[in-house]
Coordinates of C-alpha atoms and ligand atoms in Angstrom, one line a residue:
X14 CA -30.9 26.8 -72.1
X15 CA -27.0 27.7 -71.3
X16 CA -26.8 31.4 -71.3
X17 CA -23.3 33.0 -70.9
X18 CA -22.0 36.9 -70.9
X19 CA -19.1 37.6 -73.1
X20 CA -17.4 41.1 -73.8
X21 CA -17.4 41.3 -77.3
X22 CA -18.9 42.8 -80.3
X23 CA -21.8 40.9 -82.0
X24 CA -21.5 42.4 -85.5
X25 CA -18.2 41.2 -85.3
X26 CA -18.2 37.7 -83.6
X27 CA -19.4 35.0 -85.5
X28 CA -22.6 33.3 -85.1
X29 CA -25.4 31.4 -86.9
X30 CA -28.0 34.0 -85.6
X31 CA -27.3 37.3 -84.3
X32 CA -30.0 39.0 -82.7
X33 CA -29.9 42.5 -82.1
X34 CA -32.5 44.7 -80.1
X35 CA -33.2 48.2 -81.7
X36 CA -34.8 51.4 -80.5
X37 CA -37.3 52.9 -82.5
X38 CA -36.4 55.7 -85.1
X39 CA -32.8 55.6 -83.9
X40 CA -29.9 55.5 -86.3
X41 CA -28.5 52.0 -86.5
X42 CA -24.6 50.6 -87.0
X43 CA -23.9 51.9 -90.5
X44 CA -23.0 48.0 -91.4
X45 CA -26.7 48.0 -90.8
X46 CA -28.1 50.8 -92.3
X47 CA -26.8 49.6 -95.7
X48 CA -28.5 46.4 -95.6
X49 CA -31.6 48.3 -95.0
X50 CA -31.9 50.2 -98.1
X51 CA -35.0 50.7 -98.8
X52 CA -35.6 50.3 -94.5
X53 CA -39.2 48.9 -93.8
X54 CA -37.9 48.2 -90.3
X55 CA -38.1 50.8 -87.4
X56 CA -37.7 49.1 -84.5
X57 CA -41.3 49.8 -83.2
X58 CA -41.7 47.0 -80.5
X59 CA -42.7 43.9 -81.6
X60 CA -41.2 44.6 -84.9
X61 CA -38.7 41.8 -85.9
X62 CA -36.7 41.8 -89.4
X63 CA -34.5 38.6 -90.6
X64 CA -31.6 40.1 -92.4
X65 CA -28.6 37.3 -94.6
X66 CA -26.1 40.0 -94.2
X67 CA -23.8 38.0 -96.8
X68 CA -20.3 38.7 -95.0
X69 CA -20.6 42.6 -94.4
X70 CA -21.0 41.3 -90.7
X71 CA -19.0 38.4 -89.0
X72 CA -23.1 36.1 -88.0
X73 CA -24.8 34.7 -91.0
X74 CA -27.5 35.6 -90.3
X75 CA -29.0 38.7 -88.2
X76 CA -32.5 39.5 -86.5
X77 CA -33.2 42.8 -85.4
X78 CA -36.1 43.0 -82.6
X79 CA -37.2 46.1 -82.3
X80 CA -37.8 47.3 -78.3
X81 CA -40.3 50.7 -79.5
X82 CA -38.7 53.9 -78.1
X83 CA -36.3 54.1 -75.6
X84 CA -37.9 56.2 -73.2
X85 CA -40.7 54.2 -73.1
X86 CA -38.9 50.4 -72.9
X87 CA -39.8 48.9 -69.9
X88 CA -38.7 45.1 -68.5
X89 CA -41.2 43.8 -70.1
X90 CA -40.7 44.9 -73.6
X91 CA -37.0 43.0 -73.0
X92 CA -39.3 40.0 -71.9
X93 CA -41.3 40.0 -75.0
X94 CA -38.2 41.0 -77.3
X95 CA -36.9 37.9 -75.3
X96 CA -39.3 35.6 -76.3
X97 CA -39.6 36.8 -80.0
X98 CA -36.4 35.8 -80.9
X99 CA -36.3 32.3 -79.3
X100 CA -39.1 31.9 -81.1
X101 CA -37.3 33.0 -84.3
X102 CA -34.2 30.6 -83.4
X103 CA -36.4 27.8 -82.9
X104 CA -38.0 28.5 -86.1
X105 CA -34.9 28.5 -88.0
X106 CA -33.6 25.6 -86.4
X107 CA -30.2 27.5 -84.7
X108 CA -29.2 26.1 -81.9
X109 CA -26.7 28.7 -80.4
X110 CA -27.2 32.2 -80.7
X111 CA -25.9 35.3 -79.5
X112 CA -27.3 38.9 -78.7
X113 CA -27.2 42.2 -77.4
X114 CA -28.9 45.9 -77.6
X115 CA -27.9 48.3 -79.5
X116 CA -27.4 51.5 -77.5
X117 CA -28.1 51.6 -73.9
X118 CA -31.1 50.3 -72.5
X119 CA -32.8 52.8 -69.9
X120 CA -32.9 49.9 -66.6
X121 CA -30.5 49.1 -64.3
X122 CA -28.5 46.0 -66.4
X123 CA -29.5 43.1 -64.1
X124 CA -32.7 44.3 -64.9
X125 CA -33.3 44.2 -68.0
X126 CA -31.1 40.8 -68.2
X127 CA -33.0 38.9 -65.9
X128 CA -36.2 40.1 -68.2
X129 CA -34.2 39.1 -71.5
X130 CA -33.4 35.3 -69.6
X131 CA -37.3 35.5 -68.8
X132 CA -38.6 35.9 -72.0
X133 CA -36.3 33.5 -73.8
X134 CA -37.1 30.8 -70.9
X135 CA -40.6 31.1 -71.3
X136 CA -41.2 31.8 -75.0
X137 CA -39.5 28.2 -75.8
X138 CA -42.6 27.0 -73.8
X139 CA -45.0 24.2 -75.2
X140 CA -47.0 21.8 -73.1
X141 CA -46.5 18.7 -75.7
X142 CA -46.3 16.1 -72.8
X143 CA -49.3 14.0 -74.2
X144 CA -48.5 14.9 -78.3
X145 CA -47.0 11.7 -80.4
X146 CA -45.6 12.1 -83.8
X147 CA -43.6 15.2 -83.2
X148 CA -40.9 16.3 -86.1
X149 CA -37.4 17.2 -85.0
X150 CA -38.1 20.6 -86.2
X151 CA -41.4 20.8 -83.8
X152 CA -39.4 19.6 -80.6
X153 CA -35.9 21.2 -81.7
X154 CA -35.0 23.6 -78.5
X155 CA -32.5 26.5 -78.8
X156 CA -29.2 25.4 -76.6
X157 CA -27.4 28.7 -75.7
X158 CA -27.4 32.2 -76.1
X159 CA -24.1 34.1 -75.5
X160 CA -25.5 37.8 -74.4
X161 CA -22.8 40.7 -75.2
X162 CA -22.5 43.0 -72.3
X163 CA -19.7 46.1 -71.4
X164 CA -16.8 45.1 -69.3
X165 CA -17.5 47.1 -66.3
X166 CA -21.5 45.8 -66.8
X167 CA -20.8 42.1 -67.4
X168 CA -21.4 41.0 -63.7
X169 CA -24.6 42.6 -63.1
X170 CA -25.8 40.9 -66.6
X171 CA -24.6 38.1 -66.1
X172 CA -26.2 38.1 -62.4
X173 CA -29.3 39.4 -63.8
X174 CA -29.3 37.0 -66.2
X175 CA -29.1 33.8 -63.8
X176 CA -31.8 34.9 -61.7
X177 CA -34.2 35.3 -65.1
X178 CA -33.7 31.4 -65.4
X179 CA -33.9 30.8 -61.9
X180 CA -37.1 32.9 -61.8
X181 CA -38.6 31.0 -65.1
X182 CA -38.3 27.8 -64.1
X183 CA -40.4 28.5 -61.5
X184 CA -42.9 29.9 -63.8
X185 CA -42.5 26.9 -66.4
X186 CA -42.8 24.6 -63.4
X187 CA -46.2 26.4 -62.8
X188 CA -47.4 26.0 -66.4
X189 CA -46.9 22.2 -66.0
X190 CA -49.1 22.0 -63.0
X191 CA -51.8 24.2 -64.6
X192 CA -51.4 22.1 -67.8
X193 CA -51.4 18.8 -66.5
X194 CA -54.8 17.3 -66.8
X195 CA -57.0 16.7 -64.1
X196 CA -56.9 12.9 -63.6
X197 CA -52.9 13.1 -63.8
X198 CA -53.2 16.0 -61.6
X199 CA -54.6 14.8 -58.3
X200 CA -54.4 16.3 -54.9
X201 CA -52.0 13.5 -54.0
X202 CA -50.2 14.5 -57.0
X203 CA -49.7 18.3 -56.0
X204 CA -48.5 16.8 -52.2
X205 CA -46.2 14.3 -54.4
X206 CA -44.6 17.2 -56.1
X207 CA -44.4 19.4 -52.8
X208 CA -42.5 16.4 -51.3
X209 CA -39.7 16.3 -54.5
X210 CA -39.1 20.3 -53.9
X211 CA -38.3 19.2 -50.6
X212 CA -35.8 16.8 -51.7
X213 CA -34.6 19.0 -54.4
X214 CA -34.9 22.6 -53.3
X215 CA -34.3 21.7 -49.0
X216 CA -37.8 22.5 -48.7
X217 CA -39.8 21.7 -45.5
X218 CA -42.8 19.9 -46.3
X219 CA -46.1 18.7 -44.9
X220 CA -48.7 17.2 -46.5
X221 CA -52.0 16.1 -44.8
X222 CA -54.2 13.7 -46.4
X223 CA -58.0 12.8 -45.6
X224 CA -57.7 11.6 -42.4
X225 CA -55.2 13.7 -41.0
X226 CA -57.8 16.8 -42.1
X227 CA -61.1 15.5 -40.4
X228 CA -59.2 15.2 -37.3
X229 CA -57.6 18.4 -37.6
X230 CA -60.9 20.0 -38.5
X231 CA -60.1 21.4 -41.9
X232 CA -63.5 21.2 -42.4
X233 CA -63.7 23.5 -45.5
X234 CA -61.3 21.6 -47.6
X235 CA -63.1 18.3 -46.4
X236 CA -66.5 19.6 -47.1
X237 CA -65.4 20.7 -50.7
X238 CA -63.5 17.3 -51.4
X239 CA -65.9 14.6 -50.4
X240 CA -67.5 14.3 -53.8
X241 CA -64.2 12.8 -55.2
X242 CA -62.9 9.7 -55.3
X243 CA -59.3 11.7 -55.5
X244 CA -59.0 12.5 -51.4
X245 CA -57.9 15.7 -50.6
X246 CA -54.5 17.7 -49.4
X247 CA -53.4 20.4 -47.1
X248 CA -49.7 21.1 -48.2
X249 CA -47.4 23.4 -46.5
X250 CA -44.1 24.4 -47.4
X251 CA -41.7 25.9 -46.0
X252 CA -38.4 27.9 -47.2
X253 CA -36.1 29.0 -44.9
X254 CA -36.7 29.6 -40.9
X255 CA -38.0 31.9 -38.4
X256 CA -35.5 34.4 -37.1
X257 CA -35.5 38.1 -35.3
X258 CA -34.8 39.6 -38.3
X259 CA -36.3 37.2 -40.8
X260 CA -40.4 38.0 -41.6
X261 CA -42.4 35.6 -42.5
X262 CA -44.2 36.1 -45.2
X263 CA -47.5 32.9 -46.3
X264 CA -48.3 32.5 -49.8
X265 CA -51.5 30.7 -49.8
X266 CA -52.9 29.4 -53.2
X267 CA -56.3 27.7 -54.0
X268 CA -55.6 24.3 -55.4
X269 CA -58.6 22.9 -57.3
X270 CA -57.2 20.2 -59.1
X271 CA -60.4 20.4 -61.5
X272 CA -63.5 22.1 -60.6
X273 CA -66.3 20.6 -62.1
X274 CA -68.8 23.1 -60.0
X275 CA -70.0 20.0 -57.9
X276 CA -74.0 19.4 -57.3
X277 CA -74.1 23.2 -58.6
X278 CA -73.1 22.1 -62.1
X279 CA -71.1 23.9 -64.6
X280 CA -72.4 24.0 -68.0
X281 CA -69.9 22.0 -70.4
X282 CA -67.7 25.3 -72.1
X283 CA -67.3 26.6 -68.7
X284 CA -65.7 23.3 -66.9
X285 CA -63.7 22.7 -69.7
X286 CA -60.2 24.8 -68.8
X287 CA -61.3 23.6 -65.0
X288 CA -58.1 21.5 -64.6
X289 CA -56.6 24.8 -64.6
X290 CA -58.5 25.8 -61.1
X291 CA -55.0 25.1 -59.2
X292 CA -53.8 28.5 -60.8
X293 CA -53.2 29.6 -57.4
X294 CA -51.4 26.7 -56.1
X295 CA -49.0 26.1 -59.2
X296 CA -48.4 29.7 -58.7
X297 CA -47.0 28.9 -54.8
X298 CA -45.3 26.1 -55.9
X299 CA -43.1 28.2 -58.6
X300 CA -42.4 31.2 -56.4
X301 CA -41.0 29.1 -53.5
X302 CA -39.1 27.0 -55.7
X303 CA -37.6 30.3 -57.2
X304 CA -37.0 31.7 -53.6
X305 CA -35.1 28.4 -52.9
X306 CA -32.9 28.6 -56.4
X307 CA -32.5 32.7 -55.3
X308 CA -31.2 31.7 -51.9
X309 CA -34.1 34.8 -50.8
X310 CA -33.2 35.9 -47.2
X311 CA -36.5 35.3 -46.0
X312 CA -38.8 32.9 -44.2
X313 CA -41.4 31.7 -46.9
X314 CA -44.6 29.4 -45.9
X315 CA -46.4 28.1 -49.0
X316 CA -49.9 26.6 -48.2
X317 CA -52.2 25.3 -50.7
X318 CA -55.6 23.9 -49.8
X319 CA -56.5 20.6 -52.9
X320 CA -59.6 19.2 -53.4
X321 CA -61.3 18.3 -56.9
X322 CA -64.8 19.6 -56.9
X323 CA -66.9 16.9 -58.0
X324 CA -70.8 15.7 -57.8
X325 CA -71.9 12.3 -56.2
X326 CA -73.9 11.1 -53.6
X327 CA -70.9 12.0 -51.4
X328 CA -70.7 15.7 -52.5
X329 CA -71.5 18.4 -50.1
X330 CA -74.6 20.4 -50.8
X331 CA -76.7 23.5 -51.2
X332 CA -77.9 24.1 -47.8
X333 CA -74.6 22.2 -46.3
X334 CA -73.4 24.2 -43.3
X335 CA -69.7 24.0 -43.4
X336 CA -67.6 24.8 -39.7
X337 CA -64.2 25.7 -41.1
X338 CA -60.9 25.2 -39.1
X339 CA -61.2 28.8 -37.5
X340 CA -64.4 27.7 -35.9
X341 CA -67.0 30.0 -38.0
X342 CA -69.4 28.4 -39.9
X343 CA -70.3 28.9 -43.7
X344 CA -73.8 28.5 -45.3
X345 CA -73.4 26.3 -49.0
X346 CA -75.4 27.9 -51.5
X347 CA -73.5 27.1 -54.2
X348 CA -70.7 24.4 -54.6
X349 CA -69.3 25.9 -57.2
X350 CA -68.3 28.7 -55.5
X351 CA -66.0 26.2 -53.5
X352 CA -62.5 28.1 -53.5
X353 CA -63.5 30.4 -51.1
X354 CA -64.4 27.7 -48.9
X355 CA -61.5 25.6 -49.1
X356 CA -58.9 28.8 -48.8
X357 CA -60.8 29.5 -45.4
X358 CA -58.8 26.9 -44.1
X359 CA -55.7 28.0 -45.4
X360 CA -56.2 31.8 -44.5
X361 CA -57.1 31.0 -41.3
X362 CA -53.8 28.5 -40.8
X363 CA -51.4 30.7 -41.7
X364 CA -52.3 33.1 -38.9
X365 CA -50.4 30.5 -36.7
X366 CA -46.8 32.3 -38.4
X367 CA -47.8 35.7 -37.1
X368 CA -46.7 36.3 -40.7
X369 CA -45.8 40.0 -41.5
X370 CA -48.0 38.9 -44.7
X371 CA -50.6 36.9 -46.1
X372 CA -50.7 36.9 -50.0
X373 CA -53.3 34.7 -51.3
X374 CA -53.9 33.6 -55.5
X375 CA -56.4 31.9 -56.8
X376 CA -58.5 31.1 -59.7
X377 CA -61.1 32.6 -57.9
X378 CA -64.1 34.1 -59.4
X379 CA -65.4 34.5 -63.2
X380 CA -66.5 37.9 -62.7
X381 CA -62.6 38.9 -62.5
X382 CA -62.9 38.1 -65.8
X383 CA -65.3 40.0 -66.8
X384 CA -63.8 43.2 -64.9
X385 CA -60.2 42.7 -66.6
X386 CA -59.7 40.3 -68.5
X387 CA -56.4 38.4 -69.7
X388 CA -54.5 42.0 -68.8
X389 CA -54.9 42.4 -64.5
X390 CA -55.1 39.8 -61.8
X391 CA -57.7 41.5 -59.3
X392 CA -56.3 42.6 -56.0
X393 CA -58.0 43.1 -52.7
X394 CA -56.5 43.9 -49.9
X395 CA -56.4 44.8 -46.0
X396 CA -53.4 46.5 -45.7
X397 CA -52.6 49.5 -48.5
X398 CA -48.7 49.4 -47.7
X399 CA -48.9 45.6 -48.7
X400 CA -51.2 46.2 -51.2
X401 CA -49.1 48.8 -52.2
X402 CA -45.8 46.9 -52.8
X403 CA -47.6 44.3 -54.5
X404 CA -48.7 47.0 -57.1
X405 CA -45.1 48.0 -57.5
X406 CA -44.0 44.0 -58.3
X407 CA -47.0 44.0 -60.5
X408 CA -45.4 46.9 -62.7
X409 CA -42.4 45.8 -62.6
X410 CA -42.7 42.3 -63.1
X411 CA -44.5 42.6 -65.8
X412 CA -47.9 41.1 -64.2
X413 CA -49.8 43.8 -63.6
X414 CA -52.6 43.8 -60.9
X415 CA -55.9 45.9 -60.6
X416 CA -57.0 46.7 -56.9
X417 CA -60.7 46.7 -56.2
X418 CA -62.0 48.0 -53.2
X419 CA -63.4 46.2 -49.9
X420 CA -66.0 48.2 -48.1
X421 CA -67.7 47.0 -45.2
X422 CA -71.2 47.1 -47.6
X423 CA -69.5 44.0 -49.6
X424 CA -69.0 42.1 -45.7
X425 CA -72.8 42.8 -45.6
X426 CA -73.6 40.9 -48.7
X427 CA -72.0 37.5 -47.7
X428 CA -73.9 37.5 -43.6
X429 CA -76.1 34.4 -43.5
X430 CA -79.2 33.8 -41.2
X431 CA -78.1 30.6 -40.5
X432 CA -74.7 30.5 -40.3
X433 CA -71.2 33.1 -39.8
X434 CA -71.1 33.3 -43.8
X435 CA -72.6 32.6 -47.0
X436 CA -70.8 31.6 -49.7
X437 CA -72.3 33.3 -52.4
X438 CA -73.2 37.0 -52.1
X439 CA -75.4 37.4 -55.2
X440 CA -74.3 38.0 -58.9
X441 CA -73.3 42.0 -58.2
X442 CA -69.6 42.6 -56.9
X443 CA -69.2 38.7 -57.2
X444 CA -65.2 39.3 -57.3
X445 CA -65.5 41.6 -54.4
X446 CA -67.6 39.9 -52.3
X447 CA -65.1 36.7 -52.9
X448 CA -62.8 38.5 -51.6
X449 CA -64.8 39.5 -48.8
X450 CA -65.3 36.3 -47.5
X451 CA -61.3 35.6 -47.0
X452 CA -61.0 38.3 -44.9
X453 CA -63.4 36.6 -42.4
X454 CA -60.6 34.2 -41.8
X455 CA -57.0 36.5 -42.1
X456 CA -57.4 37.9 -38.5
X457 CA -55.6 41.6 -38.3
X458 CA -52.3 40.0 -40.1
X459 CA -51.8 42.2 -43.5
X460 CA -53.5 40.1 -46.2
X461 CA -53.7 40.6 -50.0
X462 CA -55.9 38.6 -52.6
X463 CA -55.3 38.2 -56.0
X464 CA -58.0 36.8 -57.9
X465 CA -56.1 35.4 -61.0
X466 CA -59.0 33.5 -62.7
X467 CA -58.4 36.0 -66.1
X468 CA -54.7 35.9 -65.8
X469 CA -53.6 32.4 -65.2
X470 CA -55.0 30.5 -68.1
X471 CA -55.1 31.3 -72.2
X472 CA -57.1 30.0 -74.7
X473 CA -55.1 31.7 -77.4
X474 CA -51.1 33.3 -76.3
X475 CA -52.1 37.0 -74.6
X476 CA -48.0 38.1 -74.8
X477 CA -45.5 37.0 -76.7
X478 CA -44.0 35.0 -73.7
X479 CA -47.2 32.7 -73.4
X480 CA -48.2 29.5 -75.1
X481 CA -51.5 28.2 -75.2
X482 CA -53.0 26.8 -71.5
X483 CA -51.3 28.0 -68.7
X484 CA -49.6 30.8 -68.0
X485 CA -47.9 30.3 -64.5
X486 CA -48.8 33.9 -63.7
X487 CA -48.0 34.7 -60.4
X488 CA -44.4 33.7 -59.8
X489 CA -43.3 36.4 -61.6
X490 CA -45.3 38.8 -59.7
X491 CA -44.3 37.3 -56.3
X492 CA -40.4 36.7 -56.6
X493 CA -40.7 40.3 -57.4
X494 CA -42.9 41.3 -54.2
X495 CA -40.1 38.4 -52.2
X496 CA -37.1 40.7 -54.2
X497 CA -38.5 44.0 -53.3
X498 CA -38.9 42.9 -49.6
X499 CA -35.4 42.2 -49.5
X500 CA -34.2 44.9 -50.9
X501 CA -36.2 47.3 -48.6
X502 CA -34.4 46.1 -45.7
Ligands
LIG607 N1 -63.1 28.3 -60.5 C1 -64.2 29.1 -60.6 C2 -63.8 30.5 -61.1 C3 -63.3 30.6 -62.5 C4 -64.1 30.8 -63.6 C5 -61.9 30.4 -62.8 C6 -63.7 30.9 -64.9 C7 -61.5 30.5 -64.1 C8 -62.3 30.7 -65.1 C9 -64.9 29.3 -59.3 O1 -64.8 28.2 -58.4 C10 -66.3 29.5 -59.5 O2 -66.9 28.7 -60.1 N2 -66.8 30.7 -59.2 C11 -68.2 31.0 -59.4 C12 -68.7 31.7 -58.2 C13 -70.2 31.9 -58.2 C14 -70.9 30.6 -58.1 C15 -70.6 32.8 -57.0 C16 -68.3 31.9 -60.6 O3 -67.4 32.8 -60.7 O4 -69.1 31.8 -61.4
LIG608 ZN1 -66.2 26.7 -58.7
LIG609 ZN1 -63.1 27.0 -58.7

């Protein structure tokens, strides 16, 4: 979608749909008013009211989204109000449409722009790769939006508005991986696709295969992918370089291209969103392509551990004793609790950057799901400042995170007899104890987990933004976190 600023009025340029955000209970343009007599629309959020103003007003035709009350908009009602009226376009088959707010918005104007550009991005979203027979109407996409701003605001829209797109693409780009299904989305697929951001985003990329891992002792990820006939990957990426005054900063993700729980079975309604066990990694692959497209002063390694999670006579075992690449050795009790095993050789990789911070995502544990459902990704954390500032991006990005605590009682539950680790420590605190087991592998370097497992993935649309499957949750939350880091310096 082509979205420009323009100075102008909207009421009085012409267009084939005008959209118009509204506060609630606030007295409207009196061209306005007088259409809405008797007034069933208030402007409460969510609230959206088609109007055929019949030439009162220069558009023919006018859509008033309604943003709740001022005081209490946020970025993320602009995201929703975003998405509601692309959705509206699309429905009415308009192809250019313009729109503005009426009255002024309480957030800085690249704010609430790039959270406008974010919502309309994102609520034009289907995943209709693999759908035949589609009617123009069904695959018609909204072109451009011209977005009225003030003079002495237009450059911080329009800046605000560029870095919305830039920023949901990489979230799009993250719903595609998610969505893909798993056959089509292999390990050496995900590596394939790290290698293209290299070539179109300058990215420097790695990818290690099979062989390269034995030899390397990435025993983890080897352990969980020998069940497959799909081999798998180690990928790092990097965006930009080390410098003095550049931190690094890893973004690990859990890449299980389908987890089908291994020997330890999954019953069939529980392995069948598993293609969407790569939540992590998609959601890696979309923040560093949006650090790339943001130009982010910062030095950026993405790693992402791949394996599909398979049974056959190859597949590790119960009882299995797994010696990850940092050396410690972890006691199989269950192979569906394989994430954890495969991120402790990522976790323990990245220490190699002396990054200033680890933040790890993955589609980690089903009891996250149970704690929080669709609304919070669970954090855990080693470091509160990080923590911290993760919060913050969570707010203000509109993915909000839960933390949960990590006592040294929850270290106790995942000990083994026979070995460093277990991975399982029991159905109580199973997000917790998760979590738990990463930190055996993060050394003293700040490290934050975010168990997405409730958050990445939606059976039926959970905002307005979303569309069925993935959700490319995530990005959003780390370009912030990426943002914020610059800004603090
Ligand atoms: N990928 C799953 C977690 C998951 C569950 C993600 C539901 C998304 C939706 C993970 O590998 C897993 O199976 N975890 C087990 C751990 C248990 C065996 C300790 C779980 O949560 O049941
Ligand atoms: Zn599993
Ligand atoms: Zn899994």
């Amino acid at each position: 979608m082509e979205i420009t600023v323009r100075t102008a009025e909207l009421l009085r340029e012409p267009s084939d749909l005008a959209m118009l955000a509204t506060f609630e209970d606030e007295t409207l343009p009196g061209e306005i008013a007088e259409l809405l007599e008797p007034s069933d629309y208030h402007g409460r959020a969510g609230q959206t009211l088609l109007l055929y103003p019949r030439n009162s007003i220069a558009p023919r035709r006018l859509l008033l989204v309604g943003l709740g009350k001022r005081d209490a908009v946020s970025a993320e009602s602009i995201r929703q109000a975003g998405a509601s009226a692309v959705q509206e376009a699309r429905r009415l088959q308009v192809a250019a449409v313009t729109a503005d707010v009426y009255g002024d918005l309480p957030l800085p104007p690249e704010q609430s722009a790039q959270a406008f550009a974010e919502g309309m991005e994102l609520g034009a979203y289907h995943y209709w790769h693999y759908r035949t027979g589609l009617t123009n109407e069904q695959t018609f996409t909204v072109q451009s939006a011209v977005v009225f701003a003030r003079s002495e605001n237009s450059e911080r829209v329009r800046a605000g508005l560029a870095a919305g797109q830039k920023i949901a693409q990489g979230v799009l780009l993250a719903r595609d991986l998610v969505n893909g299904p798993g056959y089509a989305m292999t390990p050496a697929k995900l590596g394939e696709v790290a290698l293209e951001l290299a070539d179109t985003h300058g990215l420097k990329v790695t990818v290690l295969d099979q062989a390269q891992l034995e030899e390397q002792g990435f025993g983890g990820i080897v352990a969980v992918g020998k069940g497959s006939a799909n081999e798998p990957r180690f990928i790092v990426m990097e965006y930009g370089e080390t410098a003095a005054d550049k931190p690094t900063i890893c973004l690990v993700g859990k890449g299980l291209t389908f987890d089908s729980g291994g020997l330890s079975l999954k019953p069939a309604d529980a392995m069948e969103t598993m293609k969407s066990d790569m939540g992590g990694a998609a959601a890696v692959f979309g923040a560093l392509q949006a650090a790339a497209e943001l130009g982010l002063p910062l030095h950026v390694v993405g790693l992402v551990s791949s394996a599909e999670n398979m049974p056959s006579s190859n597949a590790y075992r119960p009882g299995d004793i797994v010696k990850s690449l940092s050396g410690k050795t972890i006691e199989v009790l269950n192979t569906d609790a394989e994430g954890r095993i495969i991120l402790s050789d990522a976790l323990f990789y990245a220490q190699r950057y002396q990054p200033a911070a680890i933040v790890e995502l993955s589609t980690l544990t089903g009891a996250i799901i149970i704690a929080l459902g669709a609304y919070a990704t669970g954090m855990m954390g080693t470091d509160q400042a990080l923590a911290d500032r993760i919060s913050a991006a969570g707010e203000a990005s509109g993915e909000r995170v839960w933390q949960l605590p990590l006592w040294d009682e929850y270290t106790e539950m995942i000990k083994s007899e026979i070995a460093d680790l277990k991975n399982i420590g029991g159905r109580a605190a199973g997000s917790i104890t998760a979590g738990a087991f990463l930190v055996a592998f993060v050394g003293d370097f700040p490290f934050v987990h975010l168990d997405i497992a409730g958050t990445a993935w939606v059976d039926k649309p959970a905002k307005p933004y979303h569309s069925q499957g993935g959700t490319g949750v995530g990005v959003r939350l780390l370009v912030e976190y990426l943002q914020g880091y610059v800004d603090a310096r």
